[in-house]
Coordinates of C-alpha atoms in Angstrom, one line a residue:
Chain A
M90 CA 1.4 43.6 12.1
S91 CA 2.9 43.0 15.4
V92 CA 5.9 40.9 15.8
A93 CA 4.4 38.3 17.9
R94 CA 1.5 38.1 15.6
K95 CA 4.0 37.7 12.7
A96 CA 6.2 35.2 14.2
L97 CA 2.9 33.2 15.1
E98 CA 1.9 33.3 11.3
M99 CA 5.6 32.2 10.2
T100 CA 5.2 29.4 12.7
R101 CA 1.9 28.1 11.4
A102 CA 3.2 28.5 7.8
A103 CA 6.4 26.4 8.7
T104 CA 4.1 23.8 10.5
E105 CA 2.1 23.4 7.5
A106 CA 4.8 23.0 4.8
I107 CA 6.7 20.5 7.2
V108 CA 3.2 18.6 7.9
Q109 CA 2.7 18.8 4.0
R110 CA 6.0 17.4 3.3
A111 CA 5.6 14.3 5.6
E112 CA 2.4 13.7 3.9
T113 CA 4.1 13.7 0.5
R114 CA 6.8 11.5 1.7
Y115 CA 4.7 8.8 3.2
E116 CA 2.4 9.1 -0.1
A117 CA 5.5 8.6 -2.3
H118 CA 6.8 5.6 -0.1
R119 CA 3.5 3.9 -0.5
Q120 CA 3.3 4.6 -4.2
E121 CA 6.8 3.3 -4.9
I122 CA 5.8 -0.1 -2.8
F123 CA 2.7 -0.3 -5.1
R124 CA 4.3 0.2 -8.2
S125 CA 7.2 -2.2 -7.3
A126 CA 4.5 -4.6 -6.4
D127 CA 2.5 -4.3 -9.5
R128 CA 5.8 -4.5 -11.6
M129 CA 6.4 -7.9 -9.8
F130 CA 3.0 -9.3 -10.4
A131 CA 3.0 -8.3 -14.1
G132 CA 6.2 -10.4 -14.5
L133 CA 4.7 -13.1 -12.3
M134 CA 1.3 -13.4 -14.4
I135 CA 3.4 -13.9 -17.5
G136 CA 5.5 -16.5 -16.0
Q137 CA 2.6 -18.4 -14.6
W138 CA 1.0 -18.2 -18.2
I139 CA 3.9 -19.8 -19.5
F140 CA 4.3 -22.2 -16.9
A141 CA 0.5 -23.3 -17.5
I142 CA 0.9 -24.0 -20.8
G143 CA 4.0 -25.9 -20.3
I144 CA 2.0 -28.0 -17.7
A145 CA -0.8 -28.7 -20.0
L146 CA 1.6 -29.5 -22.8
V147 CA 3.5 -32.0 -20.2
F148 CA 0.5 -33.7 -18.8
S149 CA -2.3 -33.4 -21.2
P150 CA -1.0 -32.5 -24.6
Y151 CA -3.4 -34.7 -26.9
A152 CA -7.1 -36.0 -26.7
W153 CA -8.4 -38.7 -28.7
Q154 CA -12.1 -38.4 -30.7
G155 CA -12.6 -41.9 -31.9
K156 CA -9.4 -42.3 -34.1
V157 CA -8.6 -38.6 -34.4
K158 CA -6.0 -37.2 -32.5
T159 CA -6.6 -33.8 -31.1
V160 CA -5.1 -31.1 -29.1
H161 CA -6.3 -31.9 -25.4
M162 CA -8.7 -29.2 -24.4
H163 CA -6.3 -28.1 -21.1
V164 CA -3.9 -26.9 -23.7
W165 CA -6.4 -24.3 -25.0
V166 CA -7.7 -23.5 -21.6
A167 CA -4.0 -23.0 -20.5
L168 CA -3.5 -20.6 -23.6
V169 CA -6.8 -18.9 -24.0
L170 CA -8.2 -18.6 -20.2
G171 CA -4.5 -17.9 -19.0
A172 CA -4.7 -14.9 -21.4
V173 CA -7.8 -13.5 -20.3
I174 CA -6.6 -14.0 -16.6
T175 CA -3.2 -12.5 -17.3
S176 CA -4.0 -9.3 -19.9
L177 CA -5.9 -7.1 -17.8
P178 CA -4.0 -7.1 -14.4
V179 CA -0.9 -6.8 -16.8
A180 CA -2.3 -4.1 -18.9
L181 CA -3.2 -2.1 -15.7
A182 CA 0.4 -2.7 -14.1
W183 CA 1.5 -1.3 -17.3
L184 CA -0.6 1.7 -17.5
R185 CA -2.0 2.6 -14.5
P186 CA 0.7 1.6 -11.9
G187 CA 0.1 2.4 -8.3
E188 CA -3.7 2.8 -8.5
P189 CA -6.2 1.1 -6.3
L190 CA -7.9 -0.5 -9.4
T191 CA -4.7 -2.4 -10.6
R192 CA -3.8 -3.9 -7.4
H193 CA -7.2 -5.1 -6.9
S194 CA -7.2 -6.7 -10.5
I195 CA -4.0 -8.2 -9.8
A196 CA -5.6 -10.1 -6.7
V197 CA -8.3 -11.2 -8.5
G198 CA -6.2 -12.2 -11.3
Q199 CA -3.7 -13.9 -9.2
M200 CA -6.5 -16.1 -7.5
L201 CA -7.9 -16.9 -10.8
W202 CA -4.4 -18.1 -11.7
S203 CA -4.3 -20.4 -8.6
A204 CA -7.8 -21.7 -9.6
L205 CA -6.7 -22.3 -13.1
L206 CA -3.6 -24.4 -11.6
I207 CA -5.7 -26.5 -9.7
H208 CA -7.8 -27.2 -12.5
L209 CA -4.8 -27.9 -14.8
T210 CA -3.4 -30.4 -12.1
G211 CA -6.6 -32.3 -11.8
G212 CA -7.3 -30.5 -8.2
R213 CA -3.9 -31.8 -7.0
I214 CA -4.1 -30.8 -3.3
E215 CA -0.3 -29.6 -3.6
T216 CA -1.4 -27.0 -6.1
H217 CA -3.8 -25.5 -3.6
F218 CA -0.3 -24.0 -1.7
H219 CA -0.4 -21.6 -4.8
V220 CA -3.5 -19.9 -3.1
F221 CA -1.4 -19.3 0.3
G222 CA 1.8 -18.1 -1.8
S223 CA -0.1 -15.8 -3.8
L224 CA -1.7 -14.2 -0.6
A225 CA 2.0 -13.9 1.1
L226 CA 3.3 -12.1 -2.5
L227 CA -0.1 -10.0 -2.3
A228 CA 1.0 -8.9 1.2
F229 CA 3.8 -7.0 -0.5
Y230 CA 1.2 -4.4 -1.3
R231 CA 1.2 -3.9 2.6
D232 CA -2.7 -3.0 1.9
W233 CA -4.7 -5.0 3.4
P234 CA -8.0 -4.9 1.4
V235 CA -6.3 -6.4 -1.3
L236 CA -6.1 -9.6 0.7
V237 CA -9.7 -9.4 1.4
T238 CA -10.3 -9.2 -2.5
G239 CA -8.2 -12.1 -3.0
T240 CA -10.0 -14.0 -0.3
V241 CA -13.5 -13.3 -1.5
V242 CA -12.4 -14.4 -5.0
V243 CA -10.9 -17.8 -3.8
A244 CA -13.7 -18.3 -1.5
T245 CA -16.5 -17.8 -4.2
E246 CA -14.5 -19.7 -6.9
H247 CA -14.1 -22.8 -4.8
L248 CA -17.9 -22.6 -3.7
L249 CA -18.9 -22.5 -7.2
R250 CA -16.4 -25.1 -8.9
G251 CA -17.1 -27.3 -5.7
I252 CA -20.8 -27.2 -7.0
L253 CA -20.5 -27.3 -10.6
W254 CA -17.4 -29.2 -11.1
P255 CA -16.2 -30.7 -7.6
E256 CA -13.1 -32.8 -9.5
S257 CA -11.9 -29.9 -11.1
V258 CA -10.8 -28.1 -7.5
Y259 CA -10.9 -31.3 -4.9
G260 CA -9.7 -34.0 -7.4
I261 CA -12.8 -35.9 -6.5
P262 CA -16.4 -36.2 -7.6
N263 CA -18.3 -36.1 -4.6
P264 CA -16.6 -34.0 -1.7
E265 CA -18.5 -32.7 1.5
W266 CA -20.4 -29.8 0.7
W267 CA -18.6 -27.9 3.3
R268 CA -15.3 -28.7 1.8
F269 CA -14.9 -24.9 0.5
L270 CA -15.5 -23.8 4.0
E271 CA -12.4 -25.8 5.3
H272 CA -10.4 -24.5 2.5
A273 CA -11.6 -20.7 3.4
F274 CA -10.9 -21.1 6.7
W275 CA -7.1 -21.7 6.4
V276 CA -7.2 -18.9 3.9
V277 CA -8.9 -16.6 6.6
F278 CA -6.3 -18.0 9.1
C279 CA -3.3 -17.0 6.7
I280 CA -4.7 -13.5 5.7
S281 CA -5.5 -12.6 9.5
F282 CA -1.6 -12.7 10.3
L283 CA -0.7 -11.0 7.0
I284 CA -3.3 -8.2 7.7
L285 CA -1.7 -7.5 11.0
S286 CA 1.6 -7.4 9.3
C287 CA 0.3 -5.1 6.6
R288 CA -1.0 -2.6 9.2
R289 CA 2.0 -2.5 11.1
S290 CA 4.0 -1.9 8.0
Q291 CA 1.8 1.2 7.3
T292 CA 2.2 2.4 10.7
D293 CA 5.9 2.1 10.4
M294 CA 5.8 4.0 7.2
R295 CA 3.7 6.7 9.1
V296 CA 6.0 6.8 11.9
M297 CA 9.1 7.3 9.5
A298 CA 7.5 9.9 7.6
E299 CA 6.5 11.8 11.0
R300 CA 10.1 11.6 12.4
G301 CA 11.3 13.4 9.5
A302 CA 8.9 16.0 10.2
E303 CA 9.9 16.1 13.6
L304 CA 13.4 16.5 12.8
E305 CA 12.5 19.2 10.1
A306 CA 10.7 21.1 13.0
L307 CA 13.9 20.9 15.3
S308 CA 16.2 22.3 12.2
E309 CA 13.5 25.1 12.0
N310 CA 14.0 26.0 15.6
Q311 CA 17.6 25.7 15.6
W312 CA 17.6 28.2 12.4
R313 CA 15.2 30.7 14.2
N314 CA 17.3 30.8 17.5
S315 CA 20.6 31.0 15.5
S316 CA 22.0 34.5 15.0
V317 CA 22.3 36.5 12.0
V318 CA 26.1 35.7 11.6
E319 CA 25.2 31.8 11.8
R320 CA 22.4 31.9 9.4
A321 CA 24.8 33.8 6.9
A322 CA 27.4 31.3 7.4
A323 CA 24.7 28.4 6.9
D324 CA 23.6 30.0 3.9
T325 CA 27.0 30.1 2.5
R326 CA 27.5 26.8 3.1
G327 CA 24.3 25.8 1.4
D328 CA 22.9 24.0 4.7
R329 CA 19.5 25.8 4.2
Chain B
M195 CA 37.9 6.9 31.6
T196 CA 34.1 8.0 32.3
V197 CA 33.2 11.5 30.6
E198 CA 30.0 13.3 32.0
T199 CA 28.0 15.1 29.5
S200 CA 24.8 16.9 29.4
I201 CA 23.0 15.7 26.5
G202 CA 21.5 12.6 28.4
D203 CA 21.5 9.0 27.0
A204 CA 21.1 9.3 23.0
R205 CA 20.5 5.6 23.3
K206 CA 17.3 6.2 25.4
G207 CA 15.3 9.4 23.8
Y208 CA 13.1 10.6 26.3
D209 CA 10.4 9.3 28.3
R210 CA 8.3 12.2 29.3
V211 CA 7.7 15.8 27.9
E212 CA 6.2 18.9 29.2
V213 CA 4.1 20.9 26.7
P214 CA 2.1 24.1 26.9
A215 CA -1.5 23.3 28.1
P216 CA -4.4 25.1 26.1
G217 CA -5.6 26.9 29.0
G218 CA -2.2 28.1 30.1
G219 CA 0.7 26.3 32.0
T220 CA 2.1 23.2 31.1
R221 CA 0.8 19.6 30.7
S222 CA 3.1 16.4 31.3
L223 CA 3.0 13.3 28.5
T224 CA 4.3 10.2 28.6
R225 CA 6.3 9.4 25.3
K226 CA 3.5 7.5 23.9
Q227 CA 1.2 10.0 24.7
F228 CA 3.2 12.6 22.9
E229 CA 3.5 10.6 19.8
T230 CA 0.1 10.0 19.6
L231 CA -0.6 13.9 19.4
P232 CA -1.7 15.1 16.1
L233 CA 1.6 15.5 13.8
R234 CA 0.7 19.4 13.4
E235 CA 0.5 19.8 17.2
R236 CA 3.9 18.3 17.8
V237 CA 5.6 20.1 15.1
G238 CA 4.5 23.5 16.2
F239 CA 5.8 22.4 19.8
L240 CA 9.1 21.7 18.1
I241 CA 9.3 24.8 15.9
E242 CA 8.6 27.0 18.7
G243 CA 10.9 25.2 21.1
T244 CA 8.0 25.0 23.9
A245 CA 8.1 21.2 24.5
Q246 CA 10.7 20.2 27.3
F247 CA 12.0 16.9 27.1
F248 CA 13.0 14.5 30.0
L249 CA 14.8 11.3 30.4
E250 CA 14.6 9.7 34.0
G251 CA 13.6 13.1 35.3
R252 CA 16.5 15.1 34.1
P253 CA 15.7 17.8 31.1
I254 CA 17.2 17.0 27.8
L255 CA 17.7 18.9 24.8
A256 CA 15.2 18.2 21.7
S257 CA 17.8 17.4 19.5
D258 CA 18.9 14.5 22.1
A259 CA 15.2 13.4 22.8
M260 CA 14.5 13.1 19.1
R261 CA 17.6 10.7 18.5
V262 CA 15.9 7.7 19.3

């Protein structure tokens, strides 16, 4: 094999190794962000569950059926439905952290938590702020499709509940039919900017990984151009 | 006292780069054009040392170009 051919093959091999390491670094960084957000949401979901039970106990602890005092349905809804909404996302965050299924399940669960809290507070408009807060928290994933999942869930839930049980979502019995569209508009307005931010973050992460690769390539070039004595000294120092 | 160096202005990096053209010769790229080349291609140029970086028309070392 000629020297030139051997040098070319060495360059190709070094290039592949450096590009591969850059890709590995990028993926590792993404996984770290996904797993960290999964853990955060697992804690948040449990916190929301406790909070919802607290709300139900404070605002509507009992109901009366004739002279019989019973625990209000809201308490059971908070307890049981809260457990149902919380269990799958928390289990996935625990068992399959960093996977797409986990973060999309969390997006669905988080939006259902908004719905449940809105219901428990009798459709208070202030509780709708939970939707926007949740979308901002979902942006921690820096993965814009998660925001789309959350938006679809909250829009569908508002539409269906607006038709079937408008008091529970808007606090009034006869809202305009298009009220859900107004809410959906503000959600879309919010996520438009969050999606831009997620995409920019992804680009920045990619650039960081590629900068590392370029510096590695420079180091490789300097090593190749160094003399045998310099290489031996570098090896002794443990530079390579 | 001002000290003249040949390493260029490390705060600016580079604004132009010349790389080998596929058909022979060289092609001149802006920084943005170079940064949008596939990573594999950029890494290849840097390993081979065939990319010549410039700042305000003056050639600079690749190591200085890559600082910013």
